[in-house]
mmCIF file of C-alpha atoms in Angstrom:
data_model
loop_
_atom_site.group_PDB
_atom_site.id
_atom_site.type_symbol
_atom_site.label_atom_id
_atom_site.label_comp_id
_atom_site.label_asym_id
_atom_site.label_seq_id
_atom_site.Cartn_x
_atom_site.Cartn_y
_atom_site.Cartn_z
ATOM 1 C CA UNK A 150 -25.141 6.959 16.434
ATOM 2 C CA UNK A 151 -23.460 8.655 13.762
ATOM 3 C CA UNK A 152 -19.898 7.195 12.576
ATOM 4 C CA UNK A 153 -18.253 10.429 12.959
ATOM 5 C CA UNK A 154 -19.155 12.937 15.258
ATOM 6 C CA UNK A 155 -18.532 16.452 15.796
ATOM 7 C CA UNK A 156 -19.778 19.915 17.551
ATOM 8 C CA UNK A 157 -21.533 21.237 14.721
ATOM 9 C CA UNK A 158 -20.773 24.705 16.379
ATOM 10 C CA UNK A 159 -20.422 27.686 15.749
ATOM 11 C CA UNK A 160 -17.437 27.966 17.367
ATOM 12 C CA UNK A 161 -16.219 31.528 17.685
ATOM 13 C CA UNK A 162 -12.307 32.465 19.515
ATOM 14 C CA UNK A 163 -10.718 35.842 19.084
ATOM 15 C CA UNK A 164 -7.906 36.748 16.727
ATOM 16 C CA UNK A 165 -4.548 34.737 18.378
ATOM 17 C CA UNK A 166 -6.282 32.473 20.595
ATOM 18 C CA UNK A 167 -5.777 28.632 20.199
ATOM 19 C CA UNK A 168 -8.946 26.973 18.808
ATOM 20 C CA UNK A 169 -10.106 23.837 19.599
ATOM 21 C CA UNK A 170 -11.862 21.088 17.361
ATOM 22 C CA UNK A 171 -12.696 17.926 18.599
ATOM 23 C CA UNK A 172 -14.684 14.661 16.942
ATOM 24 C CA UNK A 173 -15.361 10.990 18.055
ATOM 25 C CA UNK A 174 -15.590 8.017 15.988
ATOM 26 C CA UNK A 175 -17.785 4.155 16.723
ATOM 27 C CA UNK A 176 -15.178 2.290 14.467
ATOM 28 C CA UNK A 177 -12.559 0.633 16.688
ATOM 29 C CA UNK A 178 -10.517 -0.595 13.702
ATOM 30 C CA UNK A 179 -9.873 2.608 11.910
ATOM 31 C CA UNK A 180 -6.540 3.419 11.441
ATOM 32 C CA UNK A 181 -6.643 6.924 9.329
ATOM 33 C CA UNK A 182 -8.095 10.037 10.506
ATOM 34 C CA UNK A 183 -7.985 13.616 8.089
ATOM 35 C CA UNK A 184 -8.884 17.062 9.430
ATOM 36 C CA UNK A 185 -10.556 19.257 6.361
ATOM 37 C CA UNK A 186 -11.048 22.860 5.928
ATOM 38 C CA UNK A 187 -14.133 23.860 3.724
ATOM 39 C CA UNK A 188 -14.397 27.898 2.868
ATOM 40 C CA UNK A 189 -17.895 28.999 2.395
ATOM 41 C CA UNK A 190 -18.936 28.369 -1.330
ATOM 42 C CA UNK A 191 -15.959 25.918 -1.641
ATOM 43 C CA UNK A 192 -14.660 22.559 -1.586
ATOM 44 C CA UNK A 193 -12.996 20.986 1.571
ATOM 45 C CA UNK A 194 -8.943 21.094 1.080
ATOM 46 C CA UNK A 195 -7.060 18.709 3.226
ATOM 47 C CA UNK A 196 -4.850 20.308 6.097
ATOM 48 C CA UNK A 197 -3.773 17.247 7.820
ATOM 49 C CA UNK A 198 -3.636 13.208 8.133
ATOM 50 C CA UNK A 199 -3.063 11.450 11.399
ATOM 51 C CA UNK A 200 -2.358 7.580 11.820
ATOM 52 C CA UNK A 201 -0.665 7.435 15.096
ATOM 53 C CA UNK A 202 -1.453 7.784 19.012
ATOM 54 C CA UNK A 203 -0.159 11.084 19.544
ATOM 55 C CA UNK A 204 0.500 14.971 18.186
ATOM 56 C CA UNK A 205 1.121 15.540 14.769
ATOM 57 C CA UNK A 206 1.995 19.378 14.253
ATOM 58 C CA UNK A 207 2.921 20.818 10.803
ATOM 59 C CA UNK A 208 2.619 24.704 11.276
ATOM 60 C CA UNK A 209 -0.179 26.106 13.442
ATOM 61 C CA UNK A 210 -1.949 23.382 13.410
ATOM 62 C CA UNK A 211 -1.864 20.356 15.965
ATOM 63 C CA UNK A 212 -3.705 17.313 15.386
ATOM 64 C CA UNK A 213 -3.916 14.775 18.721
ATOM 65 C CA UNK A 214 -5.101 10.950 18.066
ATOM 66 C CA UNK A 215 -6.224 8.908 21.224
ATOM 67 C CA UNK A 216 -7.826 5.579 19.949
ATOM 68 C CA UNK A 217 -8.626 4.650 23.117
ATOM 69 C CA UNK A 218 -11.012 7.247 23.852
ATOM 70 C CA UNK A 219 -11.840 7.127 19.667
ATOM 71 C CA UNK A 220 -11.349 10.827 19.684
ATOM 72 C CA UNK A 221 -9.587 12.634 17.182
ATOM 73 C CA UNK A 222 -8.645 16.900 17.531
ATOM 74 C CA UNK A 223 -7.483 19.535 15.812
ATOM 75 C CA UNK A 224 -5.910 22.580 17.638
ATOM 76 C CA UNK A 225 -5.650 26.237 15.281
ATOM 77 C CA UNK A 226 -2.783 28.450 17.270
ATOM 78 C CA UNK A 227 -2.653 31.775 16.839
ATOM 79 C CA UNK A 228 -6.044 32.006 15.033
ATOM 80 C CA UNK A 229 -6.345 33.894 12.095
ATOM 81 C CA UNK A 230 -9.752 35.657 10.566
ATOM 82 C CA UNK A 231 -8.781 33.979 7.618
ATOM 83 C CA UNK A 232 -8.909 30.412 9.481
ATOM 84 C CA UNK A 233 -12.887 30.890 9.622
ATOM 85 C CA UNK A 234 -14.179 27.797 8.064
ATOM 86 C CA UNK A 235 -16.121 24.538 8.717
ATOM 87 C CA UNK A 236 -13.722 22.353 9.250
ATOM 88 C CA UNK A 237 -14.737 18.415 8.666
ATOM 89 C CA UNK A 238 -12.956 15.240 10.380
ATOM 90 C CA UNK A 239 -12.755 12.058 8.784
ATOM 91 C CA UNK A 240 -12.029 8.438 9.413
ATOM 92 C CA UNK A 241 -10.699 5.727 7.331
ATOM 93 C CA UNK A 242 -13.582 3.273 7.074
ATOM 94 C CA UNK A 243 -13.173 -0.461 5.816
ATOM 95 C CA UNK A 244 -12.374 -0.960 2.162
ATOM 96 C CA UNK A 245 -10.900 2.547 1.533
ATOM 97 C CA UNK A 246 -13.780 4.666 1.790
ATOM 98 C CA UNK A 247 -13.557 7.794 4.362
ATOM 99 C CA UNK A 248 -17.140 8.806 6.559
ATOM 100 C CA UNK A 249 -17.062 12.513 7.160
ATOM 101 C CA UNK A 250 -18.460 14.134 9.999
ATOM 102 C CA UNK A 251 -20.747 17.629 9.670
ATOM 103 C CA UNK A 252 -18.045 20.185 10.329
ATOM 104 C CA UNK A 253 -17.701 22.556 12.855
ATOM 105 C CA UNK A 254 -17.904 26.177 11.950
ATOM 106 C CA UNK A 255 -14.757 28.205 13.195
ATOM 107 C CA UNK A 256 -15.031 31.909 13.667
ATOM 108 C CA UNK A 257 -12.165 33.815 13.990
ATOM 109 C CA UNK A 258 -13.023 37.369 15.549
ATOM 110 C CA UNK A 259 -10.248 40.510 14.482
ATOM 111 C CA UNK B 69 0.769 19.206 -10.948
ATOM 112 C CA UNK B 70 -2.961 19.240 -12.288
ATOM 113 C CA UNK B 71 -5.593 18.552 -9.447
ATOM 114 C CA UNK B 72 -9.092 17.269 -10.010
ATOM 115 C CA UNK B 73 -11.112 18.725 -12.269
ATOM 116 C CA UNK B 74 -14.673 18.685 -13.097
ATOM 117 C CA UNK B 75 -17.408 20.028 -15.443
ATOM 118 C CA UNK B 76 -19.619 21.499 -15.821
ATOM 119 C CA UNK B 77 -19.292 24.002 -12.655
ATOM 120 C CA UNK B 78 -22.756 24.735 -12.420
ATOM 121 C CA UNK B 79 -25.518 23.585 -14.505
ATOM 122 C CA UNK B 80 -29.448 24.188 -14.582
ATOM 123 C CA UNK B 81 -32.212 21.990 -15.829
ATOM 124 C CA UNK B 82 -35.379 21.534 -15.861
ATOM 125 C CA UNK B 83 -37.051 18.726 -13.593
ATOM 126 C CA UNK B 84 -37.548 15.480 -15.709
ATOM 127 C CA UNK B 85 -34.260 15.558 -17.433
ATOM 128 C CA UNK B 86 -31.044 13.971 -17.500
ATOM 129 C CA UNK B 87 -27.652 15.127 -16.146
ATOM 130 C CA UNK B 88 -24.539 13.664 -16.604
ATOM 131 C CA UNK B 89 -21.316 15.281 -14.786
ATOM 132 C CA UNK B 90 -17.653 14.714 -15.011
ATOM 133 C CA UNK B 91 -14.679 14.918 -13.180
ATOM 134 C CA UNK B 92 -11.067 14.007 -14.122
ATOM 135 C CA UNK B 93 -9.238 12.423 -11.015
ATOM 136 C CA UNK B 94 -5.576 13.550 -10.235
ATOM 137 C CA UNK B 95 -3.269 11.132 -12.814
ATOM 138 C CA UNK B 96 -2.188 8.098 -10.813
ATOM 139 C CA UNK B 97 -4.613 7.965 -8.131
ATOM 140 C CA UNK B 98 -6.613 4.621 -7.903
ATOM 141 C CA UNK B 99 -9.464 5.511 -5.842
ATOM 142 C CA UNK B 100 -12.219 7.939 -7.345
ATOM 143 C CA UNK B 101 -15.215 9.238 -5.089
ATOM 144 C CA UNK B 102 -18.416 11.031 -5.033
ATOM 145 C CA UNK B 103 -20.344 12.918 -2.702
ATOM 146 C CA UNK B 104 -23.076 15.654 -2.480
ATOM 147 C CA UNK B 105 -23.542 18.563 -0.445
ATOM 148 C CA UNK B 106 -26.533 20.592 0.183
ATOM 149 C CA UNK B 107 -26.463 23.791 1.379
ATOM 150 C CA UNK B 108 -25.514 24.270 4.985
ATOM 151 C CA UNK B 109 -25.149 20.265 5.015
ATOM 152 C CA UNK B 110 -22.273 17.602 5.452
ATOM 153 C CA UNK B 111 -20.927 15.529 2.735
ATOM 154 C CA UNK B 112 -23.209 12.615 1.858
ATOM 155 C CA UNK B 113 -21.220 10.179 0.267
ATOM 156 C CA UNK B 114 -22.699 8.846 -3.142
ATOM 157 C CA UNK B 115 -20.276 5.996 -5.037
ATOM 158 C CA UNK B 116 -16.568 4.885 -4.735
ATOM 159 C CA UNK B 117 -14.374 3.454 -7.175
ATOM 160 C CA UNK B 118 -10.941 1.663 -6.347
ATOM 161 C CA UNK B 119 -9.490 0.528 -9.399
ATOM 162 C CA UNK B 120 -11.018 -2.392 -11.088
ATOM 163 C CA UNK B 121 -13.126 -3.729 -8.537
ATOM 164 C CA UNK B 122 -16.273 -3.368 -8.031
ATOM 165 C CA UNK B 123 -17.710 0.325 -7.153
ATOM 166 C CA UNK B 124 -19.385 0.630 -3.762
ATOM 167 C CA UNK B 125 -22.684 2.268 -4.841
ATOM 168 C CA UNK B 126 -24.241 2.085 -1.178
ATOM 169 C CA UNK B 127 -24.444 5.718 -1.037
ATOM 170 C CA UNK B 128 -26.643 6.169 -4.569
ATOM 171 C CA UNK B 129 -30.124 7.544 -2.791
ATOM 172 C CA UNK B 130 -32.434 5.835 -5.451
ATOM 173 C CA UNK B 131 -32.311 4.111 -8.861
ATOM 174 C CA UNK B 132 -31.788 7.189 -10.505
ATOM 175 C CA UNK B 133 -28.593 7.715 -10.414
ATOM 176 C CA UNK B 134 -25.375 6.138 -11.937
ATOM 177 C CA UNK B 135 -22.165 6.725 -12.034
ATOM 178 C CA UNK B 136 -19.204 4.516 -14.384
ATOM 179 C CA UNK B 137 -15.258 5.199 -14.522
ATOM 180 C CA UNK B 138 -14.218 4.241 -17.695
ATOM 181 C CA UNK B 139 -10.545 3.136 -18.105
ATOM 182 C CA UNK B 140 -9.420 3.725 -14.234
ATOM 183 C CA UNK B 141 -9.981 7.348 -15.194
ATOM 184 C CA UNK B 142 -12.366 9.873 -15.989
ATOM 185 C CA UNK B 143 -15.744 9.945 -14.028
ATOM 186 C CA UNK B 144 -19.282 10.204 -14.890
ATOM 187 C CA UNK B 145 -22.337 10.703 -12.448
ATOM 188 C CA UNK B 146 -26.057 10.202 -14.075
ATOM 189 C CA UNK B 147 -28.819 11.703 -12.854
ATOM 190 C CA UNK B 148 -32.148 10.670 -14.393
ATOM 191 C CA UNK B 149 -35.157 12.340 -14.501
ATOM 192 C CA UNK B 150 -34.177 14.705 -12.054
ATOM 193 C CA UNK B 151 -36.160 16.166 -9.057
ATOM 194 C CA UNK B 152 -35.855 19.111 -7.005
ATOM 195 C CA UNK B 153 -34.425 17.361 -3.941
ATOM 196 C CA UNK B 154 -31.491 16.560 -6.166
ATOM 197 C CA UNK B 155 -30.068 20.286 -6.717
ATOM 198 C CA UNK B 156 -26.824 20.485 -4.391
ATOM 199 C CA UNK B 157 -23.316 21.177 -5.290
ATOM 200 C CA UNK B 158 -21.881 17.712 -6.321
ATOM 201 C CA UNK B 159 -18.146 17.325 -5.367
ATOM 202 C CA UNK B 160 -15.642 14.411 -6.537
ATOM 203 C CA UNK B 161 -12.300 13.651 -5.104
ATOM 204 C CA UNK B 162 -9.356 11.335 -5.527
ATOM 205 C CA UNK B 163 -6.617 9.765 -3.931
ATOM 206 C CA UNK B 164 -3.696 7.533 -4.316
ATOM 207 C CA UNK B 165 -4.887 4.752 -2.851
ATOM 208 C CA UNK B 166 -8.004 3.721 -0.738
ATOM 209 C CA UNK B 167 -8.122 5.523 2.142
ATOM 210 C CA UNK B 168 -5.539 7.991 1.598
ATOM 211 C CA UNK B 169 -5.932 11.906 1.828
ATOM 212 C CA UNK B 170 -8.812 12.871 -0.755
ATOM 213 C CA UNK B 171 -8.250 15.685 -3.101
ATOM 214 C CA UNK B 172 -11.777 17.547 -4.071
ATOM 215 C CA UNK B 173 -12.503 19.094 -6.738
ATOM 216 C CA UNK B 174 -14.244 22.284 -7.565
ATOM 217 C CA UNK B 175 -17.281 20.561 -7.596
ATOM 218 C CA UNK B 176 -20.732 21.444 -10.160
ATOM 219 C CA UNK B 177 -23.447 23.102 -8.625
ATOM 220 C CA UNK B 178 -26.967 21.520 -9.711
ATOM 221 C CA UNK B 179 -30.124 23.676 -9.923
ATOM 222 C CA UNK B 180 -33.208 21.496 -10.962
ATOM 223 C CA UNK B 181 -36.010 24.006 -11.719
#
């Protein structure tokens, strides 16, 4: 089992629809979770952290963290064309370094 | 303020040699990291550096490669005698501390012929 899953995708929603990224993590203990956005031919930019139980929204974007269920999400609102991405979760492993998942592809269709 | 920076951006060579590649963390920010990524692939996380300790190296896929931070700072990554398995773009990213948000850089695209 991987340390950080996620629906590799692609995941395709129409221009102004919410989209809807979801991952799952095996380590109990980690207390740091970051939601990535990676543009074809670049390198992945950070769009949000979340440490607590909960909703964290900073814009359009929503992240939700339920440690009890180990699942981490990230919701798009209002998508955007130019939202189409992978986007990449990540957990805080032990000793500082992060395990990535593979992405999920977003399309956003005009 | 400047992010992370790293050279060369893309670089060719010939299978058999010897690559070295840099990257210049954000000032201030203890932890230093590398990772590759093939084409249409996740990251695959290489080395990690948190100050003075000890670097975790449990990502390095063979003897080959290397990687030192001199003075808490700037970053190299060794390849030796490189093989054509090892071309992927090769990405390094900081943070403040370990564990906090990572900041990537531009990364250096490696073509072994």
């Amino acid at each position: 089992q991987k340390e950080v899953e996620q629906n590799s995708g692609p995941l395709s929603v129409p221009e102004g629809a919410i989209a809807s990224l979801n991952c799952t993590y095996s380590d109990r203990g980690s207390q740091s979770f970051f939601w990535y956005r990676q543009y074809s031919g670049k390198s992945p930019e950070l769009i949000m952290s979340i440490y607590s139980n909960g909703d964290k929204e900073d814009g359009r974007f929503t992240a939700q963290l339920n440690k009890a269920s180990q699942y981490v999400s990230l919701l798009i609102r209002d998508s955007q064309p130019s939202d189409s991405a992978t986007y990449l979760c990540a957990q805080r492993g032990n000793a500082g370094k992060s395990t990535f998942g593979d992405g999920t592809t977003l399309t956003v269709k005009p | 303020g400047a992010g992370v920076s790293q050279s060369p951006s893309n670089k060719v060579t010939e299978k058999g040699k010897d690559v070295e590649l840099r990257c210049d963390p954000i000032s201030g920010h203890t932890a230093l990291y590398w990772y590759r990524q093939s084409l249409g692939q996740g990251l695959e996380f290489l080395i990690y550096f948190q100050g003075n300790s000890a670097p975790d190296k449990s990502g390095l896929p063979s003897d080959r490669f290397s990687a030192e931070r001199t003075g808490g700072s700037v970053s190299t990554l060794t390849i030796q005698r490189t093989q054509q398995e090892d071309s992927a773009v090769y990405l390094c990213a900081s943070s403040l501390g370990p564990g906090d948000e990572q900041y990537f850089g531009p990364g250096t695209r490696l073509t072994v012929t």
